[in-house]
Amino acid sequence: MEELIDLKRIFGAISRGKWYILGAIGLCVCIMSIYLWFIATPVYQSKTQVLVNQVDSSETNIQAQDVQANLQLVDTYSAIVTSPRILKEVEKELGNKYSQAELGGAIQVSNNSNSQIIEIAAEYPSAKGATEIVNKTAQVFERQIPNIMKVDNVTILSQAQYSKTQAPVKPHKSLMLTLSFVIGAIIGIMIIFVQTIFDRTIKSVEDLQDALGLTVLGTVNAFEPEQMELEKNIEKESARNEKKNRTEAINRIQ
């Protein structure tokens, strides 16, 4: 049998079950905090920039077609940065501390639209490792381009700088904690919603009217056992007093 639950009942159920929501939020945030501070591995990022310029340094006038040619080369050069030839040389010059697979997973290449600048980034569990990977990749790339493309048109604009106080870029603690808060709230509301759907108990006069389709004329409050015993004692005492008064009245008449 399909039942319709009105908004008033839903909000009432949420109000009564707020501890489920608070408990679910607390549990999710606690689990996420343990993961972020004791389990997750921090990841650091370092960046460097290289310029692709096909124009010869002796030329003073830069033609529009030269600039367009440079922009077309950027996409090709971006792929060359992470090619096995470059990564193998980087691995060798870093003393085989990192495998080609590690280097390929750590290095990221990007460039802005209509820009001759290529940005090389490296993400690694240590800030020092990320810095040396990205700097060495840029140096090898600049040195190998003349051999690959037969033209010397790559210049390193900036190198990554290592800092002991560098903050990790992953995991995003504030974002993850906010997400765990939201997930906890959703889980708590889902628990309350499921309970409301399958709950068949009568909790109010309105529930009784909805269930039976009858109008309630009156209600009888529930009595606790102690209260009922007290009521009985009061009634007995009242009966004894009444009997005593009746006997005294009869005696006075006689």
Short mmCIF file of C-alpha atoms in Angstrom, two decimals:
data_model
loop_
_atom_site.label_atom_id
_atom_site.label_comp_id
_atom_site.label_asym_id
_atom_site.label_seq_id
_atom_site.Cartn_x
_atom_site.Cartn_y
_atom_site.Cartn_z
CA MET A 1 0.00 0.00 0.00
CA GLU A 2 1.45 3.31 -1.09
CA GLU A 3 1.29 6.10 1.46
CA LEU A 4 1.69 9.83 1.06
CA ILE A 5 3.76 11.58 3.71
CA ASP A 6 3.05 15.27 3.97
CA LEU A 7 5.74 17.88 4.54
CA LYS A 8 4.54 18.58 8.06
CA ARG A 9 5.10 14.97 9.06
CA ILE A 10 8.51 14.92 7.39
CA PHE A 11 9.69 18.09 9.13
CA GLY A 12 8.31 16.76 12.39
CA ALA A 13 10.21 13.51 11.93
CA ILE A 14 13.43 15.42 11.17
CA SER A 15 12.93 17.53 14.28
CA ARG A 16 12.40 14.43 16.44
CA GLY A 17 15.31 12.59 14.85
CA LYS A 18 17.83 15.43 14.89
CA TRP A 19 20.18 13.30 16.97
CA TYR A 20 20.42 10.83 14.10
CA ILE A 21 21.57 13.67 11.84
CA LEU A 22 24.04 15.03 14.40
CA GLY A 23 25.37 11.55 15.08
CA ALA A 24 25.82 10.75 11.37
CA ILE A 25 27.57 14.10 10.79
CA GLY A 26 29.87 13.56 13.76
CA LEU A 27 30.74 10.03 12.63
CA CYS A 28 31.47 11.05 9.03
CA VAL A 29 33.58 14.05 10.06
CA CYS A 30 35.48 11.92 12.57
CA ILE A 31 36.24 9.21 10.00
CA MET A 32 37.31 11.81 7.44
CA SER A 33 39.55 13.55 9.98
CA ILE A 34 41.28 10.27 10.83
CA TYR A 35 41.81 9.60 7.12
CA LEU A 36 43.15 13.09 6.35
CA TRP A 37 45.54 13.39 9.29
CA PHE A 38 46.70 9.80 9.82
CA ILE A 39 46.15 7.79 6.61
CA ALA A 40 46.19 10.02 3.51
CA THR A 41 49.57 10.77 1.93
CA PRO A 42 50.12 14.50 1.31
CA VAL A 43 50.98 15.47 -2.25
CA TYR A 44 53.13 18.52 -3.07
CA GLN A 45 53.27 20.39 -6.37
CA SER A 46 56.02 22.40 -8.05
CA LYS A 47 55.81 24.29 -11.35
CA THR A 48 58.11 25.71 -13.97
CA GLN A 49 57.49 27.55 -17.25
CA VAL A 50 59.17 27.32 -20.65
CA LEU A 51 58.76 29.59 -23.67
CA VAL A 52 58.42 28.28 -27.23
CA ASN A 53 59.74 30.86 -29.72
CA GLN A 54 60.61 30.06 -33.31
CA VAL A 55 61.80 33.56 -34.13
CA ASP A 56 65.55 33.94 -34.49
CA SER A 57 67.11 36.26 -31.89
CA SER A 58 68.71 38.38 -34.67
CA GLU A 59 65.33 39.29 -36.14
CA THR A 60 63.65 42.43 -34.88
CA ASN A 61 60.30 42.11 -36.63
CA ILE A 62 57.99 39.32 -35.52
CA GLN A 63 55.64 38.28 -38.29
CA ALA A 64 52.10 37.12 -37.55
CA GLN A 65 52.74 33.81 -39.32
CA ASP A 66 55.73 33.18 -37.05
CA VAL A 67 53.62 33.64 -33.94
CA GLN A 68 50.96 31.31 -35.34
CA ALA A 69 53.60 28.70 -36.09
CA ASN A 70 54.84 28.97 -32.51
CA LEU A 71 51.33 28.40 -31.16
CA GLN A 72 50.97 25.28 -33.30
CA LEU A 73 54.28 23.96 -31.97
CA VAL A 74 53.10 24.28 -28.36
CA ASP A 75 50.78 21.27 -28.62
CA THR A 76 53.56 19.17 -30.12
CA TYR A 77 56.05 20.25 -27.48
CA SER A 78 53.58 19.51 -24.70
CA ALA A 79 53.45 15.88 -25.84
CA ILE A 80 57.25 15.71 -26.15
CA VAL A 81 57.70 16.73 -22.48
CA THR A 82 56.16 13.45 -21.26
CA SER A 83 57.58 11.27 -24.04
CA PRO A 84 59.70 8.22 -23.08
CA ARG A 85 62.81 9.87 -24.57
CA ILE A 86 62.59 12.82 -22.16
CA LEU A 87 61.51 10.75 -19.16
CA LYS A 88 64.30 8.22 -19.67
CA GLU A 89 66.91 10.99 -19.67
CA VAL A 90 65.34 12.59 -16.57
CA GLU A 91 65.39 9.22 -14.80
CA LYS A 92 69.06 8.77 -15.66
CA GLU A 93 70.13 12.26 -14.56
CA LEU A 94 68.28 11.93 -11.24
CA GLY A 95 70.24 8.79 -10.44
CA ASN A 96 67.39 6.36 -11.12
CA LYS A 97 65.60 7.52 -7.95
CA TYR A 98 62.34 7.61 -9.86
CA SER A 99 61.08 5.17 -12.47
CA GLN A 100 59.65 6.29 -15.80
CA ALA A 101 56.21 5.25 -14.58
CA GLU A 102 56.58 7.46 -11.49
CA LEU A 103 57.80 10.38 -13.57
CA GLY A 104 54.98 9.97 -16.09
CA GLY A 105 52.41 9.94 -13.30
CA ALA A 106 53.95 12.92 -11.53
CA ILE A 107 54.48 15.28 -14.48
CA GLN A 108 51.62 17.36 -15.88
CA VAL A 109 51.84 19.70 -18.87
CA SER A 110 49.44 22.54 -19.66
CA ASN A 111 49.30 25.74 -21.65
CA ASN A 112 46.88 28.63 -21.96
CA SER A 113 44.99 29.19 -25.19
CA ASN A 114 46.93 31.30 -27.72
CA SER A 115 50.00 31.30 -25.48
CA GLN A 116 53.56 30.29 -26.32
CA ILE A 117 54.25 29.40 -22.67
CA ILE A 118 54.16 25.79 -21.54
CA GLU A 119 53.68 25.14 -17.83
CA ILE A 120 55.25 21.96 -16.47
CA ALA A 121 54.09 20.78 -13.04
CA ALA A 122 55.10 17.82 -10.91
CA GLU A 123 53.12 16.31 -8.03
CA TYR A 124 54.93 14.07 -5.56
CA PRO A 125 54.60 13.01 -1.89
CA SER A 126 57.61 15.16 -0.98
CA ALA A 127 58.08 18.85 -1.81
CA LYS A 128 61.77 18.33 -2.53
CA GLY A 129 61.05 15.46 -4.89
CA ALA A 130 58.44 17.47 -6.81
CA THR A 131 60.87 20.38 -7.19
CA GLU A 132 63.78 18.34 -8.51
CA ILE A 133 61.56 16.36 -10.88
CA VAL A 134 60.01 19.42 -12.51
CA ASN A 135 63.28 21.36 -12.76
CA LYS A 136 65.18 18.43 -14.22
CA THR A 137 62.36 17.73 -16.71
CA ALA A 138 62.45 21.35 -17.93
CA GLN A 139 66.25 21.27 -18.27
CA VAL A 140 66.28 17.98 -20.20
CA PHE A 141 63.42 19.20 -22.40
CA GLU A 142 65.27 22.42 -23.25
CA ARG A 143 68.46 20.50 -24.02
CA GLN A 144 66.85 17.74 -26.10
CA ILE A 145 64.59 19.90 -28.29
CA PRO A 146 67.40 20.96 -30.67
CA ASN A 147 68.19 17.26 -31.26
CA ILE A 148 64.52 16.31 -31.74
CA MET A 149 63.14 19.30 -33.69
CA LYS A 150 66.43 20.55 -35.21
CA VAL A 151 65.72 24.02 -33.87
CA ASP A 152 66.73 25.73 -30.62
CA ASN A 153 63.55 27.57 -29.66
CA VAL A 154 62.84 26.64 -26.03
CA THR A 155 63.79 28.85 -23.09
CA ILE A 156 63.16 28.21 -19.40
CA LEU A 157 61.33 31.23 -17.99
CA SER A 158 61.19 30.22 -14.32
CA GLN A 159 62.37 27.34 -12.19
CA ALA A 160 60.58 25.80 -9.24
CA GLN A 161 61.88 26.78 -5.81
CA TYR A 162 61.93 24.33 -2.90
CA SER A 163 60.58 25.52 0.45
CA LYS A 164 60.44 23.57 3.70
CA THR A 165 57.20 25.36 4.59
CA GLN A 166 55.49 24.46 1.32
CA ALA A 167 51.91 23.30 1.88
CA PRO A 168 50.57 20.18 0.13
CA VAL A 169 48.01 20.59 -2.65
CA LYS A 170 46.31 17.28 -1.89
CA PRO A 171 44.25 16.22 -0.09
CA HIS A 172 42.08 19.36 0.16
CA LYS A 173 41.29 19.10 3.86
CA SER A 174 38.70 21.88 4.07
CA LEU A 175 36.87 20.57 1.00
CA MET A 176 36.93 16.97 2.22
CA LEU A 177 35.68 17.93 5.70
CA THR A 178 32.85 19.96 4.17
CA LEU A 179 31.96 17.03 1.94
CA SER A 180 31.93 14.65 4.91
CA PHE A 181 29.63 17.06 6.77
CA VAL A 182 27.18 17.10 3.85
CA ILE A 183 27.32 13.30 3.45
CA GLY A 184 26.67 12.84 7.17
CA ALA A 185 23.63 15.13 7.01
CA ILE A 186 22.27 13.23 3.99
CA ILE A 187 22.77 9.86 5.71
CA GLY A 188 21.01 11.10 8.85
CA ILE A 189 18.05 12.43 6.85
CA MET A 190 17.84 9.16 4.89
CA ILE A 191 17.71 7.16 8.15
CA ILE A 192 14.89 9.38 9.44
CA PHE A 193 13.03 9.17 6.12
CA VAL A 194 13.19 5.35 6.06
CA GLN A 195 12.03 5.19 9.67
CA THR A 196 9.12 7.51 8.88
CA ILE A 197 8.02 5.40 5.91
CA PHE A 198 8.03 2.08 7.79
CA ASP A 199 6.89 3.40 11.18
CA ARG A 200 3.35 2.18 11.95
CA THR A 201 3.05 3.40 15.53
CA ILE A 202 0.50 6.05 16.61
CA LYS A 203 2.22 9.06 18.10
CA SER A 204 -0.46 11.75 18.03
CA VAL A 205 -4.19 12.38 17.67
CA GLU A 206 -3.61 13.34 14.03
CA ASP A 207 -1.94 9.96 13.36
CA LEU A 208 -4.94 8.19 14.88
CA GLN A 209 -7.40 10.17 12.78
CA ASP A 210 -5.40 9.48 9.62
CA ALA A 211 -5.14 5.76 10.38
CA LEU A 212 -8.81 5.14 11.32
CA GLY A 213 -10.52 7.91 9.40
CA LEU A 214 -12.53 8.80 12.52
CA THR A 215 -12.92 11.97 14.55
CA VAL A 216 -11.39 11.78 18.04
CA LEU A 217 -13.86 13.06 20.64
CA GLY A 218 -11.54 12.93 23.63
CA THR A 219 -8.34 11.51 25.03
CA VAL A 220 -7.32 9.75 28.25
CA ASN A 221 -3.90 10.50 29.60
CA ALA A 222 -1.66 7.63 30.55
CA PHE A 223 -0.92 7.14 34.26
CA GLU A 224 2.31 5.94 35.71
CA PRO A 225 2.04 3.04 38.22
CA GLU A 226 3.15 5.28 41.08
CA GLN A 227 0.59 7.90 40.14
CA MET A 228 -2.17 5.28 39.95
CA GLU A 229 -1.24 3.93 43.39
CA LEU A 230 -1.32 7.44 44.79
CA GLU A 231 -4.77 8.02 43.30
CA LYS A 232 -6.03 4.77 44.87
CA ASN A 233 -4.67 5.77 48.29
CA ILE A 234 -6.35 9.15 48.03
CA GLU A 235 -9.68 7.51 47.13
CA LYS A 236 -9.38 5.05 50.05
CA GLU A 237 -8.55 7.84 52.46
CA SER A 238 -11.49 9.87 51.19
CA ALA A 239 -13.82 6.86 51.63
CA ARG A 240 -12.61 6.27 55.19
CA ASN A 241 -13.10 9.93 56.07
CA GLU A 242 -16.60 9.89 54.61
CA LYS A 243 -17.49 6.73 56.55
CA LYS A 244 -16.08 8.20 59.74
CA ASN A 245 -18.07 11.42 59.31
CA ARG A 246 -21.25 9.42 58.68
CA THR A 247 -20.73 7.34 61.81
CA GLU A 248 -20.10 10.44 63.93
CA ALA A 249 -23.29 12.05 62.57
CA ILE A 250 -25.36 8.97 63.46
CA ASN A 251 -23.89 8.86 66.95
CA ARG A 252 -24.80 12.49 67.54
CA ILE A 253 -28.40 11.84 66.44
CA GLN A 254 -28.73 8.91 68.83
#
